[in-house]
Tab-separated table of C-alpha atoms in Angstrom:
chain	number	residue	atom	x	y	z
A	143	ASP	CA	-13.994	-5.060	9.884
A	144	ALA	CA	-15.092	-2.225	7.683
A	145	LYS	CA	-14.994	-3.303	4.020
A	146	THR	CA	-15.041	-1.339	0.843
A	147	THR	CA	-16.796	-1.952	-2.444
A	148	GLN	CA	-15.535	-0.466	-5.705
A	149	PRO	CA	-16.466	-1.054	-9.321
A	150	PRO	CA	-13.874	-3.309	-10.937
A	151	SER	CA	-13.252	-0.992	-13.862
A	152	MET	CA	-14.043	2.457	-15.233
A	153	ASP	CA	-13.207	4.494	-18.328
A	154	CYS	CA	-12.763	8.239	-18.607
A	155	ALA	CA	-11.826	10.547	-21.439
A	156	GLU	CA	-8.596	12.492	-21.191
A	157	GLY	CA	-9.156	16.005	-19.868
A	158	ARG	CA	-12.412	15.103	-18.167
A	159	ALA	CA	-12.990	14.633	-14.440
A	160	ALA	CA	-12.736	11.051	-13.263
A	161	ASN	CA	-15.082	10.217	-10.406
A	162	LEU	CA	-14.310	6.973	-8.614
A	163	PRO	CA	-16.923	5.762	-6.122
A	164	CYS	CA	-16.402	3.675	-3.028
A	165	ASN	CA	-18.932	2.197	-0.612
A	166	HIS	CA	-17.948	1.636	2.998
A	167	SER	CA	-21.297	1.269	4.746
A	168	THR	CA	-19.897	-0.382	7.895
A	169	ILE	CA	-17.271	2.280	8.591
A	170	SER	CA	-16.806	3.222	12.241
A	171	GLY	CA	-16.772	6.782	13.534
A	172	ASN	CA	-13.027	6.940	14.033
A	173	GLU	CA	-11.961	5.189	10.831
A	174	TYR	CA	-10.382	7.134	8.039
A	175	VAL	CA	-10.884	6.611	4.343
A	176	TYR	CA	-7.673	6.379	2.280
A	177	TRP	CA	-7.095	6.310	-1.448
A	178	TYR	CA	-4.030	4.832	-3.088
A	179	ARG	CA	-3.314	4.043	-6.679
A	180	GLN	CA	-0.967	1.616	-8.378
A	181	ILE	CA	0.333	2.263	-11.834
A	182	HIS	CA	1.336	-0.900	-13.655
A	183	SER	CA	4.326	-2.651	-12.075
A	184	GLN	CA	4.993	0.196	-9.621
A	185	GLY	CA	4.453	0.395	-5.875
A	186	PRO	CA	1.191	1.863	-4.611
A	187	GLN	CA	1.117	5.620	-4.295
A	188	TYR	CA	-0.741	7.494	-1.598
A	189	ILE	CA	-3.315	9.968	-2.943
A	190	ILE	CA	-5.440	11.376	-0.182
A	191	HIS	CA	-7.272	10.537	2.991
A	192	GLY	CA	-10.168	11.943	5.044
A	193	LEU	CA	-12.388	11.400	8.065
A	194	LYS	CA	-15.560	13.482	7.708
A	195	ASN	CA	-14.845	16.579	5.725
A	196	ASN	CA	-14.100	16.826	2.046
A	197	GLU	CA	-10.414	17.033	1.320
A	198	THR	CA	-8.410	18.390	-1.603
A	199	ASN	CA	-4.734	18.260	-2.450
A	200	GLU	CA	-2.635	18.716	-5.555
A	201	MET	CA	-3.578	15.306	-6.895
A	202	ALA	CA	-7.289	14.888	-6.163
A	203	SER	CA	-10.364	15.695	-4.143
A	204	LEU	CA	-12.133	13.409	-1.751
A	205	ILE	CA	-15.830	13.776	-1.165
A	206	ILE	CA	-17.267	11.880	1.818
A	207	THR	CA	-21.013	11.655	2.286
A	208	GLU	CA	-22.513	13.038	5.451
A	209	ASP	CA	-23.336	9.560	6.742
A	210	ARG	CA	-19.787	8.454	5.835
A	211	LYS	CA	-21.086	5.329	4.109
A	212	SER	CA	-19.563	6.226	0.771
A	213	SER	CA	-16.995	8.462	-0.789
A	214	THR	CA	-15.840	9.628	-4.213
A	215	LEU	CA	-12.353	10.315	-5.410
A	216	ILE	CA	-12.207	13.000	-8.059
A	217	LEU	CA	-9.346	13.500	-10.468
A	218	PRO	CA	-10.334	16.891	-11.882
A	219	HIS	CA	-8.529	16.748	-15.250
A	220	ALA	CA	-7.545	13.178	-15.975
A	221	THR	CA	-4.457	12.493	-18.063
A	222	LEU	CA	-3.212	9.297	-19.662
A	223	ARG	CA	-0.756	8.946	-16.766
A	224	ASP	CA	-3.685	8.573	-14.409
A	225	THR	CA	-4.418	5.128	-15.827
A	226	ALA	CA	-3.958	2.855	-12.816
A	227	VAL	CA	-5.720	0.679	-10.231
A	228	TYR	CA	-7.265	2.859	-7.553
A	229	TYR	CA	-7.742	1.443	-4.060
A	230	CYS	CA	-10.199	2.760	-1.520
A	231	ILE	CA	-9.160	1.642	1.955
A	232	VAL	CA	-10.729	2.032	5.360
A	233	ARG	CA	-8.214	1.671	8.111
A	234	VAL	CA	-9.448	-1.055	10.391
A	235	ALA	CA	-9.522	0.234	13.942
A	236	GLY	CA	-6.798	-1.391	16.028
A	237	ALA	CA	-5.457	-3.444	13.145
A	238	GLN	CA	-1.895	-3.316	12.044
A	239	LYS	CA	-2.218	-3.207	8.305
A	240	LEU	CA	-3.634	-1.530	5.291
A	241	VAL	CA	-6.155	-3.874	3.657
A	242	PHE	CA	-5.983	-3.529	-0.100
A	243	GLY	CA	-8.982	-4.906	-1.946
A	244	GLN	CA	-9.182	-5.414	-5.677
A	245	GLY	CA	-9.635	-1.739	-6.462
A	246	THR	CA	-10.959	-0.029	-9.571
A	247	ARG	CA	-8.985	-0.261	-12.785
A	248	LEU	CA	-9.288	3.227	-14.303
A	249	THR	CA	-8.444	3.653	-17.949
A	250	ILE	CA	-8.024	7.137	-19.356
A	251	ASN	CA	-8.729	7.204	-23.083
A	252	PRO	CA	-7.300	9.772	-25.481
B	294	ASP	CA	9.131	10.539	-4.421
B	295	ALA	CA	10.035	9.086	-1.080
B	296	GLY	CA	13.622	7.851	-0.905
B	297	ILE	CA	12.998	4.117	-0.860
B	298	THR	CA	15.078	1.598	-2.782
B	299	GLN	CA	14.738	-2.146	-2.932
B	300	SER	CA	17.355	-4.654	-3.973
B	301	PRO	CA	17.516	-6.755	-5.939
B	302	ARG	CA	14.753	-5.637	-8.291
B	303	HIS	CA	14.494	-9.104	-9.864
B	304	LYS	CA	15.632	-12.461	-8.618
B	305	VAL	CA	15.225	-16.060	-9.706
B	306	THR	CA	16.169	-18.723	-7.203
B	307	GLU	CA	15.680	-22.417	-6.622
B	308	THR	CA	13.407	-24.056	-4.114
B	309	GLY	CA	15.111	-24.577	-0.774
B	310	THR	CA	17.657	-21.782	-1.061
B	311	PRO	CA	17.752	-18.820	1.335
B	312	VAL	CA	16.937	-15.403	-0.064
B	313	THR	CA	17.322	-11.927	1.447
B	314	LEU	CA	15.608	-8.830	0.102
B	315	ARG	CA	16.736	-5.415	1.191
B	316	CYS	CA	14.750	-2.220	1.681
B	317	HIS	CA	16.683	1.014	2.165
B	318	GLN	CA	15.184	4.409	3.011
B	319	THR	CA	16.703	7.858	3.233
B	320	GLU	CA	13.705	9.488	4.925
B	321	ASN	CA	14.545	8.506	8.520
B	322	HIS	CA	10.981	7.222	8.955
B	323	ARG	CA	10.367	5.097	11.991
B	324	TYR	CA	8.035	2.499	10.493
B	325	MET	CA	8.866	0.035	7.715
B	326	TYR	CA	6.776	-2.722	6.184
B	327	TRP	CA	7.078	-5.662	3.864
B	328	TYR	CA	4.126	-6.642	1.642
B	329	ARG	CA	3.673	-9.222	-1.045
B	330	GLN	CA	1.372	-8.852	-4.010
B	331	ASP	CA	-0.191	-11.752	-5.852
B	332	PRO	CA	-2.944	-11.883	-8.456
B	333	GLY	CA	-6.351	-12.195	-6.782
B	334	HIS	CA	-4.985	-11.329	-3.321
B	335	GLY	CA	-3.985	-7.726	-3.544
B	336	LEU	CA	-1.216	-6.588	-1.165
B	337	ARG	CA	-0.760	-8.528	2.038
B	338	LEU	CA	1.382	-7.506	4.987
B	339	ILE	CA	4.213	-9.906	5.849
B	340	HIS	CA	6.107	-8.167	8.667
B	341	TYR	CA	6.594	-4.642	9.856
B	342	SER	CA	8.992	-2.719	12.083
B	343	TYR	CA	8.287	0.110	14.470
B	344	GLY	CA	11.903	0.867	15.281
B	345	VAL	CA	15.418	-0.504	15.263
B	346	LYS	CA	15.290	-4.131	16.420
B	347	ASP	CA	11.492	-3.833	16.929
B	348	THR	CA	9.473	-5.961	14.538
B	349	ASP	CA	6.127	-7.740	14.452
B	350	LYS	CA	4.247	-10.176	12.248
B	351	GLY	CA	1.682	-9.353	9.646
B	352	GLU	CA	-1.009	-11.580	8.171
B	353	VAL	CA	1.233	-13.813	6.045
B	354	SER	CA	4.434	-14.133	8.060
B	355	ASP	CA	5.003	-17.900	7.884
B	356	GLY	CA	8.240	-18.707	6.090
B	357	TYR	CA	9.585	-15.206	6.416
B	358	SER	CA	11.833	-13.452	8.907
B	359	VAL	CA	12.956	-9.838	9.123
B	360	SER	CA	15.655	-7.788	10.738
B	361	ARG	CA	16.270	-4.119	11.278
B	362	SER	CA	19.652	-3.190	12.737
B	363	LYS	CA	19.631	0.367	11.410
B	364	THR	CA	16.821	2.870	10.914
B	365	GLU	CA	17.399	2.944	7.143
B	366	ASP	CA	17.479	-0.789	6.386
B	367	PHE	CA	14.812	-3.466	6.689
B	368	LEU	CA	15.702	-6.965	5.509
B	369	LEU	CA	13.288	-9.695	4.547
B	370	THR	CA	14.639	-13.255	4.553
B	371	LEU	CA	13.093	-16.367	3.105
B	372	GLU	CA	14.889	-19.057	5.056
B	373	SER	CA	14.117	-21.784	2.513
B	374	ALA	CA	12.325	-20.462	-0.528
B	375	THR	CA	9.277	-22.290	-1.865
B	376	SER	CA	7.394	-21.886	-5.118
B	377	SER	CA	4.452	-20.402	-3.182
B	378	GLN	CA	6.702	-17.485	-2.315
B	379	THR	CA	6.982	-16.450	-5.942
B	380	SER	CA	5.574	-12.948	-5.801
B	381	VAL	CA	6.242	-9.249	-6.079
B	382	TYR	CA	7.483	-7.855	-2.772
B	383	PHE	CA	7.005	-4.254	-1.794
B	384	CYS	CA	8.617	-2.344	0.997
B	385	ALA	CA	6.842	0.647	2.533
B	386	ILE	CA	7.656	3.289	5.085
B	387	SER	CA	5.651	5.687	7.226
B	388	GLU	CA	6.298	8.202	9.913
B	389	LEU	CA	3.135	7.627	11.905
B	390	GLY	CA	2.574	4.091	12.988
B	391	LEU	CA	-0.142	1.654	12.210
B	392	ARG	CA	-1.633	2.199	15.627
B	393	GLU	CA	-2.233	5.872	14.906
B	394	ARG	CA	-5.502	6.803	13.337
B	395	ALA	CA	-4.102	8.551	10.369
B	396	TYR	CA	-0.946	7.808	8.452
B	397	GLU	CA	0.430	7.604	4.982
B	398	GLN	CA	2.596	4.838	3.640
B	399	TYR	CA	5.139	5.305	0.873
B	400	PHE	CA	6.055	2.301	-1.231
B	401	GLY	CA	9.231	1.203	-2.909
B	402	PRO	CA	9.483	0.031	-6.518
B	403	GLY	CA	9.135	-3.675	-5.702
B	404	THR	CA	11.182	-6.840	-6.070
B	405	ARG	CA	9.991	-9.564	-8.423
B	406	LEU	CA	11.005	-12.922	-6.970
B	407	THR	CA	10.628	-16.190	-8.843
B	408	VAL	CA	11.219	-19.475	-7.062
B	409	THR	CA	11.686	-22.401	-9.437
């Protein structure tokens, strides 16, 4: 199974870009990278996903390296409301679940 | 936000009693899921449904049963609650299924269950 590695915690100043790294060195060619976040006591929230190309939506950008062994989620202008646990997930081929690891606890400081 | 509600939002019950949690969606999505979240374990899939009356087990299904008689409702039942089932339970929905290569899941607000 492809696994992900994320730093347990990060800090970022309000208004700056938050760059959250994720390593997934055993990812297979047809596995997607997903990012979710969970704000305290709420259900997880889908952010973005990608396969090979960089992706951008209204919430964030996802940069995937050419060898697909790592990716970075970018929140371009972080706000206090972006404080949350961010999960990088690789969908396990053929499996019937999302596997949530421990994620990165991102704290946005005023 | 996706139209997902869970009821009750909080419940305290005694060991050995049956408990049913309800997930209701207004999105007409085909797939529904039940997860539990515990400190140190992240979210773990209990059961999921891929259509009315079609359900399957997740990774931690022992002690739980589910039913789906209508597209919009997915019920999770603890036949005889135990203290180890104290947890936060999340319902999720998606349009594409788990067997597809790409999908998004939308989560409900959660139910905090305490078994004493």
